[in-house]
PDB file of C-alpha atoms in Angstrom:
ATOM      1  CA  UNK A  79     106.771  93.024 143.965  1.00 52.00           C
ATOM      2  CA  UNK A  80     106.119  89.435 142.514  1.00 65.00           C
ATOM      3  CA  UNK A  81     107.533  88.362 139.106  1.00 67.00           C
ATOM      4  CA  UNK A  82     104.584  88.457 137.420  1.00 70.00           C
ATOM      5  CA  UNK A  83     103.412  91.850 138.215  1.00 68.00           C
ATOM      6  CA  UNK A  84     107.059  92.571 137.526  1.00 68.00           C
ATOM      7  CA  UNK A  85     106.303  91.206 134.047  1.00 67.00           C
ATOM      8  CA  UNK A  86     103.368  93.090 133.599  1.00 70.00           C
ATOM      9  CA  UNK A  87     104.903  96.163 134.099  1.00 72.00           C
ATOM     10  CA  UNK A  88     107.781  95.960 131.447  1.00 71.00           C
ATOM     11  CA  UNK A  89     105.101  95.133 128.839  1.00 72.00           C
ATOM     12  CA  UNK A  90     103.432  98.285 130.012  1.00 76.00           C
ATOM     13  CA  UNK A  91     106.475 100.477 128.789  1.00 75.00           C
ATOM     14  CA  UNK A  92     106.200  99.374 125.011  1.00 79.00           C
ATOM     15  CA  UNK A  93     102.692  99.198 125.127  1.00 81.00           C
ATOM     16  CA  UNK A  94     102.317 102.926 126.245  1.00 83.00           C
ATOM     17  CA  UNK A  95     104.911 104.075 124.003  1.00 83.00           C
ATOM     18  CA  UNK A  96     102.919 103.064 121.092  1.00 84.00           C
ATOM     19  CA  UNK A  97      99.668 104.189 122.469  1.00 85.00           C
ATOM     20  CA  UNK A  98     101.598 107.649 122.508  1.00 89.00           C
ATOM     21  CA  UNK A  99     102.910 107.255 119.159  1.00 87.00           C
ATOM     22  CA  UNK A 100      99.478 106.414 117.975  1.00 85.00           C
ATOM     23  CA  UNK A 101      98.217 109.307 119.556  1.00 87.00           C
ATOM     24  CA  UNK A 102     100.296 111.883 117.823  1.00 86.00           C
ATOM     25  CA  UNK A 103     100.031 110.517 114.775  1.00 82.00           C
ATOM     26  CA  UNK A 104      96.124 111.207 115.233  1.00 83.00           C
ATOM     27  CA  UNK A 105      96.556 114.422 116.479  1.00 86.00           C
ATOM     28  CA  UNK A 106      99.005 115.378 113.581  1.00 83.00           C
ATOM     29  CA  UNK A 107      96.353 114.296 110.978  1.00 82.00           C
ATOM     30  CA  UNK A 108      93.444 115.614 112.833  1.00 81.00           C
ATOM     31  CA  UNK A 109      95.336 119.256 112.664  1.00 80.00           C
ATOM     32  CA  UNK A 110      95.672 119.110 109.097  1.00 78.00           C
ATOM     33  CA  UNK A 111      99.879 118.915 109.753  1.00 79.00           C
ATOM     34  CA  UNK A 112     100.184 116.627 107.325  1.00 76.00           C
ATOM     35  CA  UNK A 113      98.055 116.113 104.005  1.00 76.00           C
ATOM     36  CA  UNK A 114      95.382 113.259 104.382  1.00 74.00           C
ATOM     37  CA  UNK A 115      96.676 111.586 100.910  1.00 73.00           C
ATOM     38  CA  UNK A 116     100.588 111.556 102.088  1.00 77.00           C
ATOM     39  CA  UNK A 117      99.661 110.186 105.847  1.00 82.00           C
ATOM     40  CA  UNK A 118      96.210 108.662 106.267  1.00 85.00           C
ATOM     41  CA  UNK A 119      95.114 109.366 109.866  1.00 84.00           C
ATOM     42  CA  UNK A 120      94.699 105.436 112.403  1.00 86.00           C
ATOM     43  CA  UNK A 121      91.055 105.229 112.294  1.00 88.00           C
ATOM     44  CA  UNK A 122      91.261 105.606 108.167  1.00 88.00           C
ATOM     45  CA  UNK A 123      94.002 102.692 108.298  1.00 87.00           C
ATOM     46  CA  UNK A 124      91.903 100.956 110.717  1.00 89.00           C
ATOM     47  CA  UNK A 125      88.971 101.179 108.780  1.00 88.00           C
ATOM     48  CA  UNK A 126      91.094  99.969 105.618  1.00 88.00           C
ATOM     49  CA  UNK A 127      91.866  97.079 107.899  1.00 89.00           C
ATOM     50  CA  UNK A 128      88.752  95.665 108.416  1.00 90.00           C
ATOM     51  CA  UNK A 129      87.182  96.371 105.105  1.00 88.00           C
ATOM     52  CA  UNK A 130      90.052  94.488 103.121  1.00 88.00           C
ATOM     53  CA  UNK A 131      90.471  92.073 105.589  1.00 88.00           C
ATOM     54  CA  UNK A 132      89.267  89.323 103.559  1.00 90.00           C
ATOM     55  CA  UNK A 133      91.290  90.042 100.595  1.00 89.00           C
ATOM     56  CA  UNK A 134      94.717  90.380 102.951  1.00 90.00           C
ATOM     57  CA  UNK A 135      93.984  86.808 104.337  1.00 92.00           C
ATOM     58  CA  UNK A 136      94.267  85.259 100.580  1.00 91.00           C
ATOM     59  CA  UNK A 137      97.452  87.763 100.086  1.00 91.00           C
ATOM     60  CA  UNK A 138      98.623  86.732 103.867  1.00 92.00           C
ATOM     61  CA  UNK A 139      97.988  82.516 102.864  1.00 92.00           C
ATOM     62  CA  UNK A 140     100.408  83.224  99.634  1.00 90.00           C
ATOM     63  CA  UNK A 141     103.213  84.973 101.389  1.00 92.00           C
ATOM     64  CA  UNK A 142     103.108  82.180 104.477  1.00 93.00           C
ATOM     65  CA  UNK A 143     103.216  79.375 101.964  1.00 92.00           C
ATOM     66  CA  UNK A 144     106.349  81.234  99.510  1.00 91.00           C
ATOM     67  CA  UNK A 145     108.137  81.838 103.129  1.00 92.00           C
ATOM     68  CA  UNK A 146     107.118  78.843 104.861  1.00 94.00           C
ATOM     69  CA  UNK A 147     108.679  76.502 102.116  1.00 94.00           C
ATOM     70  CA  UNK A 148     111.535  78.767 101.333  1.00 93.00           C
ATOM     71  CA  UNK A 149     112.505  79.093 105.127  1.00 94.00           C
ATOM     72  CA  UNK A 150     112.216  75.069 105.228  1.00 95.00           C
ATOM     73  CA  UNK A 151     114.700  74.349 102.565  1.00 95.00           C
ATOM     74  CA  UNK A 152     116.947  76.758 104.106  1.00 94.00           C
ATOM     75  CA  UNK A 153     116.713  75.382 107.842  1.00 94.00           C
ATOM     76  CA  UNK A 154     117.485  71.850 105.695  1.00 95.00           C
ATOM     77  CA  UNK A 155     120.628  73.353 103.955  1.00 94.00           C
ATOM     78  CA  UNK A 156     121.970  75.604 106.890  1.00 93.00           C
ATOM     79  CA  UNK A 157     121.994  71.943 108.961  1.00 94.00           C
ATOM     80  CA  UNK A 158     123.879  69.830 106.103  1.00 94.00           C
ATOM     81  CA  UNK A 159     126.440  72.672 105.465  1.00 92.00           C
ATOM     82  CA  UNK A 160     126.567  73.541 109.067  1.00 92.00           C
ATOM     83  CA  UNK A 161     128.179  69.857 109.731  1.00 93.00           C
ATOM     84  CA  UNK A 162     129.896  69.333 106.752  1.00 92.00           C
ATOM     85  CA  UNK A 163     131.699  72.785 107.644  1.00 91.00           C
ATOM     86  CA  UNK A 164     132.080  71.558 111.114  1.00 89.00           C
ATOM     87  CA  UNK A 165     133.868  67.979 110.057  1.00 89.00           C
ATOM     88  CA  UNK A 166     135.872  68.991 107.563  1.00 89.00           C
ATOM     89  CA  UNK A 167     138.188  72.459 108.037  1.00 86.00           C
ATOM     90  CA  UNK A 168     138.722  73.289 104.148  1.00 89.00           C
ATOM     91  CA  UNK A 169     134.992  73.429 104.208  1.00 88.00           C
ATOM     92  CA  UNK A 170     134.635  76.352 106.596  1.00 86.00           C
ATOM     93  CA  UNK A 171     137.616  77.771 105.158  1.00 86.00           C
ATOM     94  CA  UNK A 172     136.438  78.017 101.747  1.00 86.00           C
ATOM     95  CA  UNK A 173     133.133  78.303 102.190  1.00 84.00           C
ATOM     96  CA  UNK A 174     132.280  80.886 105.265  1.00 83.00           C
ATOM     97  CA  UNK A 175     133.956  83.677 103.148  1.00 85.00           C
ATOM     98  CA  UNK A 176     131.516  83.147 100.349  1.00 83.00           C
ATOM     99  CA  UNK A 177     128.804  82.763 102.920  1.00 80.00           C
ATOM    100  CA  UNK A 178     129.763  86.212 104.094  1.00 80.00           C
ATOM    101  CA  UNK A 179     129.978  87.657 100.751  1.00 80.00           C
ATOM    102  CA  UNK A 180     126.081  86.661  99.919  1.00 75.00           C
ATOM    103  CA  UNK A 181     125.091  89.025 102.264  1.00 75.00           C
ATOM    104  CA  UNK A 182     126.744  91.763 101.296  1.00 78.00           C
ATOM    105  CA  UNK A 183     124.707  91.936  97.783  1.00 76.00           C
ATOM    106  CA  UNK A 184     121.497  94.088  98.553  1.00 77.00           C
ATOM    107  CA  UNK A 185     118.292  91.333  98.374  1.00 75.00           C
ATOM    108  CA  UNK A 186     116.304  94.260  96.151  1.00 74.00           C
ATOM    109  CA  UNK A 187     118.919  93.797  93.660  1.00 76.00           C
ATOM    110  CA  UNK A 188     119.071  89.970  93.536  1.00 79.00           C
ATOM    111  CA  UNK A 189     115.357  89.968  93.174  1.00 77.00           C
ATOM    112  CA  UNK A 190     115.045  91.492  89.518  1.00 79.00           C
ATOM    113  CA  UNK A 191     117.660  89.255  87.949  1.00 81.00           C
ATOM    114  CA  UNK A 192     115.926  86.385  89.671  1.00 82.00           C
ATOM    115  CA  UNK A 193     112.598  87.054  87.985  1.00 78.00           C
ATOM    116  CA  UNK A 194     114.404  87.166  84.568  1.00 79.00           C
ATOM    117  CA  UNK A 195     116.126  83.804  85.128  1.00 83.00           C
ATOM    118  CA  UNK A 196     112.897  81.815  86.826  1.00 82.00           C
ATOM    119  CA  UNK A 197     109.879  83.775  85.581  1.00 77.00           C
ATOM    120  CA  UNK A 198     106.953  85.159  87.805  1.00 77.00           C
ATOM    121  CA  UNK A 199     105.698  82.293  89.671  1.00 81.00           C
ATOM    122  CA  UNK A 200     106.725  80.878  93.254  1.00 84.00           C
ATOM    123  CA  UNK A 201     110.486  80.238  92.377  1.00 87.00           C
ATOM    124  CA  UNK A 202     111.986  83.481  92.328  1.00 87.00           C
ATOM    125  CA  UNK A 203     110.217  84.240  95.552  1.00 88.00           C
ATOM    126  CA  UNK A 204     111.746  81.074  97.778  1.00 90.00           C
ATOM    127  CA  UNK A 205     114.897  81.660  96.083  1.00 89.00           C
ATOM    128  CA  UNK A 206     114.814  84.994  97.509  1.00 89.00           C
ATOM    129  CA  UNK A 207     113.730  83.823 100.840  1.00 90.00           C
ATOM    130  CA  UNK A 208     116.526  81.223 100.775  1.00 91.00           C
ATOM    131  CA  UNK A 209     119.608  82.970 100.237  1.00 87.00           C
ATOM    132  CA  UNK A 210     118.102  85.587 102.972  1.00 87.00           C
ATOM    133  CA  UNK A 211     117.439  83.281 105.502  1.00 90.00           C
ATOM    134  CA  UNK A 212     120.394  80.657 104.912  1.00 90.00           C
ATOM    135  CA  UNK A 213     123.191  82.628 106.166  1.00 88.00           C
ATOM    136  CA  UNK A 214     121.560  83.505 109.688  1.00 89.00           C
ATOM    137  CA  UNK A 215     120.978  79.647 110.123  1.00 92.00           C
ATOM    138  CA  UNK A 216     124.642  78.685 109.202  1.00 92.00           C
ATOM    139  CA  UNK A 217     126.267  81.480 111.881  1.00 90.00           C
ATOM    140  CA  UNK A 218     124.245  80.250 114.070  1.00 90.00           C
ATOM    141  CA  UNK A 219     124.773  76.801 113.913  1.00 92.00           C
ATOM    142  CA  UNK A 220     128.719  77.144 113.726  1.00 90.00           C
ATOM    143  CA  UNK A 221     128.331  78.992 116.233  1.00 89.00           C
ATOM    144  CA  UNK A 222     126.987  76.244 118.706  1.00 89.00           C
ATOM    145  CA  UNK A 223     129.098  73.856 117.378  1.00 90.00           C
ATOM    146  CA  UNK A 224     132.086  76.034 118.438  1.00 87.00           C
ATOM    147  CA  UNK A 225     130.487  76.576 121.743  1.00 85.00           C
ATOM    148  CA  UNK A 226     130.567  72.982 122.816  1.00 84.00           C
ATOM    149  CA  UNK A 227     132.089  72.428 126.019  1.00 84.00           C
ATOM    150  CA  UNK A 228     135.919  71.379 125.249  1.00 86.00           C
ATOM    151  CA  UNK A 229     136.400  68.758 127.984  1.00 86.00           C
ATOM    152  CA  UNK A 230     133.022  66.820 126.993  1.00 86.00           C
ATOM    153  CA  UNK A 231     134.405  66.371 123.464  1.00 86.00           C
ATOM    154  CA  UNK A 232     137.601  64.959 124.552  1.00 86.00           C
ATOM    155  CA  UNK A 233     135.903  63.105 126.902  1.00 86.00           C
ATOM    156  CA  UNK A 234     134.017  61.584 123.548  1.00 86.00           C
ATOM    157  CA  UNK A 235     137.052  61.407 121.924  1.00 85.00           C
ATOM    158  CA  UNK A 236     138.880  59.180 124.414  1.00 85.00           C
ATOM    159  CA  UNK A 237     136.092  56.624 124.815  1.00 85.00           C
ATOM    160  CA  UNK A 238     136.388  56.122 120.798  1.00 83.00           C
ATOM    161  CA  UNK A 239     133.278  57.950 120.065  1.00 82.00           C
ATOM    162  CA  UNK A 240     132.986  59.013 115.907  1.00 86.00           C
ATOM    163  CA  UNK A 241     132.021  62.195 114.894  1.00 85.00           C
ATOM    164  CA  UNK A 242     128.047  61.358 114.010  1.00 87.00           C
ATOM    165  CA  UNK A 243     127.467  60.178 117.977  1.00 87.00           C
ATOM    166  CA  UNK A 244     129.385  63.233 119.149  1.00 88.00           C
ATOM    167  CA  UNK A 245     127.722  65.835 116.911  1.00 88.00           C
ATOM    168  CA  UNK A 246     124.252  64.218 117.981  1.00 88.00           C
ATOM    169  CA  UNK A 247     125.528  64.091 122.005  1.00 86.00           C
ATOM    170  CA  UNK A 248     127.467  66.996 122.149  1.00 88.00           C
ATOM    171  CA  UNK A 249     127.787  69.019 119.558  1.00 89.00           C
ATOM    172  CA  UNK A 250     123.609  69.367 118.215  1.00 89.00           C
ATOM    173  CA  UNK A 251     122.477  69.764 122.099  1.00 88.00           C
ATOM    174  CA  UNK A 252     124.746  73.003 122.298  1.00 87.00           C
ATOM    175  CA  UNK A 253     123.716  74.473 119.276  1.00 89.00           C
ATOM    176  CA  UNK A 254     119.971  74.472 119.849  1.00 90.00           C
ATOM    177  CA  UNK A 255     119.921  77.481 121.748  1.00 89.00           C
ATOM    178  CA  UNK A 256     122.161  79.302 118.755  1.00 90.00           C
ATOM    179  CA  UNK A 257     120.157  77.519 116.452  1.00 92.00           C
ATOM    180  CA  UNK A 258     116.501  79.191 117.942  1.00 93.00           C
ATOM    181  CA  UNK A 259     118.385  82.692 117.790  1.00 90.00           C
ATOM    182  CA  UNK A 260     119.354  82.568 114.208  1.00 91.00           C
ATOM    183  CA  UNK A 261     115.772  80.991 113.441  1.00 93.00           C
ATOM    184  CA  UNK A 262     114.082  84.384 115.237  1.00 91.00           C
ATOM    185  CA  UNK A 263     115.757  86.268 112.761  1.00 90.00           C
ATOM    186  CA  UNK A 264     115.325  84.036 110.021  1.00 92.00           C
ATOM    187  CA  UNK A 265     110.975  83.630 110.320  1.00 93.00           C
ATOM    188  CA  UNK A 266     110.833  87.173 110.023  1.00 88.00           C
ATOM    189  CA  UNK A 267     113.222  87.376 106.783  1.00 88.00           C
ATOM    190  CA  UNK A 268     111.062  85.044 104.974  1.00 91.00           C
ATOM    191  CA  UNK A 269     107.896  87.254 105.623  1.00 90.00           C
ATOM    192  CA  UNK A 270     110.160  90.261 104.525  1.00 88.00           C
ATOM    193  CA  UNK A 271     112.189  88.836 101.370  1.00 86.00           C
ATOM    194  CA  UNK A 272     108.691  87.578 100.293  1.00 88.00           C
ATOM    195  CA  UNK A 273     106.913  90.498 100.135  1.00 89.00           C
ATOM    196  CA  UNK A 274     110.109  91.736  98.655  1.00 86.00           C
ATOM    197  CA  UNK A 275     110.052  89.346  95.979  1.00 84.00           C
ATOM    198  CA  UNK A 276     106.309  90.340  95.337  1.00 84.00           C
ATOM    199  CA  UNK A 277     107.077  93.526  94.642  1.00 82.00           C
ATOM    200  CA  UNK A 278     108.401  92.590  90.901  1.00 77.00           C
ATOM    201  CA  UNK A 279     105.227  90.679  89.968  1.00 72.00           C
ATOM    202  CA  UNK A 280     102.594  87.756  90.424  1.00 73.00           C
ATOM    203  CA  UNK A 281      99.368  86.862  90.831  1.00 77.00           C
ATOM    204  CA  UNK A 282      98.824  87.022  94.586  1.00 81.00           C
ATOM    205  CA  UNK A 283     100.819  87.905  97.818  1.00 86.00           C
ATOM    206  CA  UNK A 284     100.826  90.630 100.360  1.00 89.00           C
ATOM    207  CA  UNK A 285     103.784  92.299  98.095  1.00 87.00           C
ATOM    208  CA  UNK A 286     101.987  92.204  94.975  1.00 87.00           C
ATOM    209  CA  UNK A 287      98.503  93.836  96.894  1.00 89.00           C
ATOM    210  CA  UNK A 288     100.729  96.471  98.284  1.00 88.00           C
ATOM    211  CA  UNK A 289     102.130  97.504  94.946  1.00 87.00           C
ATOM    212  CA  UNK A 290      98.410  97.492  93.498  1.00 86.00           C
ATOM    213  CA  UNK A 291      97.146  99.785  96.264  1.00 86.00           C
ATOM    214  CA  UNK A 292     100.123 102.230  95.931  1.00 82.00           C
ATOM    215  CA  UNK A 293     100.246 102.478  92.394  1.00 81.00           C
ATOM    216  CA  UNK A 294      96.350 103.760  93.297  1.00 80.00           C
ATOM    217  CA  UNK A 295      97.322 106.025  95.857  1.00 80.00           C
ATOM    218  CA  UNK A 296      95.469 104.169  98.509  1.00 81.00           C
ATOM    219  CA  UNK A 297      97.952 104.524 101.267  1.00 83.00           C
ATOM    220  CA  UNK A 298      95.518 104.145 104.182  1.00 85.00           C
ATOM    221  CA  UNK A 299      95.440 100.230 102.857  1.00 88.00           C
ATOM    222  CA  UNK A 300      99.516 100.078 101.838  1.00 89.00           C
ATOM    223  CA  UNK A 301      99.324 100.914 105.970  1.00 89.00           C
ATOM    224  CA  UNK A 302      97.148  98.299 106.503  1.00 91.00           C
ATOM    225  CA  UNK A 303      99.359  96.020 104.869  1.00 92.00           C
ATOM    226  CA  UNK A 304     102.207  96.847 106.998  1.00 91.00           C
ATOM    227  CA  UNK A 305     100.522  95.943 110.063  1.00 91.00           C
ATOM    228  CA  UNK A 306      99.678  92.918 108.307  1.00 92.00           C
ATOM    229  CA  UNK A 307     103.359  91.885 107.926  1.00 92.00           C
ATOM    230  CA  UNK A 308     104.270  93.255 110.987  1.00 91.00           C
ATOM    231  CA  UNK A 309     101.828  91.235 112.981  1.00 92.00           C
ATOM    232  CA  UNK A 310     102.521  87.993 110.676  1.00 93.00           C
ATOM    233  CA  UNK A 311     106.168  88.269 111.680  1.00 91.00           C
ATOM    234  CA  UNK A 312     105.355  89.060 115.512  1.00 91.00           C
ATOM    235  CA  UNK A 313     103.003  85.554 115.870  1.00 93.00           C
ATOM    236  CA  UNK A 314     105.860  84.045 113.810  1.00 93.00           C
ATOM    237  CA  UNK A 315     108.744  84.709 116.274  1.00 92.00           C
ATOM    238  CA  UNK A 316     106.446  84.051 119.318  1.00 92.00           C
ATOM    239  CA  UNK A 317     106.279  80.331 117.812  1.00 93.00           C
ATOM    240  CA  UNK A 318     109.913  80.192 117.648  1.00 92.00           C
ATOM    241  CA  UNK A 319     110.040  81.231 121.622  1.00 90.00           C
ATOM    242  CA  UNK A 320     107.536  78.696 122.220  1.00 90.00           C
ATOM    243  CA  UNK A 321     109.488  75.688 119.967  1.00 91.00           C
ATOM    244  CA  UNK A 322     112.625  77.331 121.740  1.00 90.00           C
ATOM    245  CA  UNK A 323     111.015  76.330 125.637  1.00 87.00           C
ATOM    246  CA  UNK A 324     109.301  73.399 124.073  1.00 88.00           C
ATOM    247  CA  UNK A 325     113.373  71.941 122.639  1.00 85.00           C
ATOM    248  CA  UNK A 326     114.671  73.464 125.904  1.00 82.00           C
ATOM    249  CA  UNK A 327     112.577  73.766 128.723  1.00 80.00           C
ATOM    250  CA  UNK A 328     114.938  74.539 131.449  1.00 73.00           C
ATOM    251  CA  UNK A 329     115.594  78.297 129.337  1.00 69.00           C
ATOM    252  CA  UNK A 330     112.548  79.643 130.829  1.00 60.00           C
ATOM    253  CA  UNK A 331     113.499  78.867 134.263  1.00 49.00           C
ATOM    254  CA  UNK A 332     117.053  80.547 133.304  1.00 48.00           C
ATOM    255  CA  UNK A 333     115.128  83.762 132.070  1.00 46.00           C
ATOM    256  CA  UNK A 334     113.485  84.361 135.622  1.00 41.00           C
TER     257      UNK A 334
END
């Protein structure tokens, strides 16, 4: 069996499972199971899918942009702390705890008091998305810094070498494939703590549609809205693989 059939046939097994969980979920609304109001049947959210599809692309162009720039700044500020943590000790040892404590506060309940201090418009929303995405970046990026091969660096270190030309040698080159790990989280956080963020108010987003269209019962289009995100967070992460072979091409020949 060649590798590429071999390929094809593990994306058969998800594929199929959905197709069968697609399929019940027909068949359950078909029999009446399940009231049409509490679980609108696939072809209804379908249907929803295509008929609001031009209002969920101006939703789908304000969530991107609120996660886009809110996953930017926090790429920019996981790589300054990242190396600053990295350099000097009392860094890491002061601030990874607090690090570790941000994520222990639920993001629903940051979200309200963040409306209160910064209003309704875009700033409470890439907050949001910052503090979620942050901490993923910074693990990740200590992470490869720790994983550095040992003999390289002293290697660096006896030829005189400072700290900037080893962290861009050494030290940035090992952390890239860390780095791309904590970033597949991170793209789909920003998509999530957006809508999240939408929830509590504004004038466009795929959070604030979904809140319209479930305070009027219209659950076939809330549906369609999850796909939405879902897909939106799919393409997202496939981009990361493909910056991930594009930064480190010899990965893919790893994978095989």
């Amino acid at each position: 069996m060649t590798k590429r059939l071999q390929s094809i046939i593990n994306k058969l097994y998800p594929l199929s499972l959905l197709a069968l969980i697609i399929a019940a979920w027909q068949a359950v609304c078909s029999a009446g199971i399940v009231k049409e109001f509490m679980l609108p049947s696939p072809m209804k959210v379908l249907t929803a899918l295509v008929s609001e599809a031009p209002a969920l692309l101006v939703h789908s162009r304000t969530t991107l942009a609120e996660a886009a720039i809110g996953l930017s700044l926090s790429i920019a500020a996981a790589l300054v702390f990242s190396v600053l943590m990295d350099r000097f000790v009392y860094l890491y040892l002061a601030g990874y705890p607090v690090a570790v404590v941000t994520q222990t506060v639920p993001t629903v309940a940051i979200a309200p008091l963040l409306v209160l201090w910064f209003g309704f418009g875009m700033v409470p929303k890439v907050v949001l998305i910052f503090v979620t995405c942050f901490f993923p970046l910074l693990i990740a990026l200590l992470s490869g810094f720790k994983a550095a091969d040992p003999g390289v660096l002293r290697l660096y270190r006896s030829m005189g070498a400072g700290y900037l030309r080893t962290l861009w040698d050494v030290k940035l080159p090992y952390a890239l494939d860390s780095f791309f790990s904590g970033l597949r989280i991170s793209v789909s956080y920003s998509v999530v703590g957006a809508v999240i963020s939408e929830w509590l108010g504004g004038n466009g987003g795929l959070g604030v549609y979904m809140t319209r269209v479930r305070k009027s019962f219209a659950f076939d289009k809330m549906f369609a809205v999850i796909i939405v995100i879902s897909v939106i967070s799919l393409v997202l992460i496939k981009l990361v693989d493909l910056l991930h072979h594009i930064a480190m091409p010899w990965k893919k020949y790893e994978k095989i």
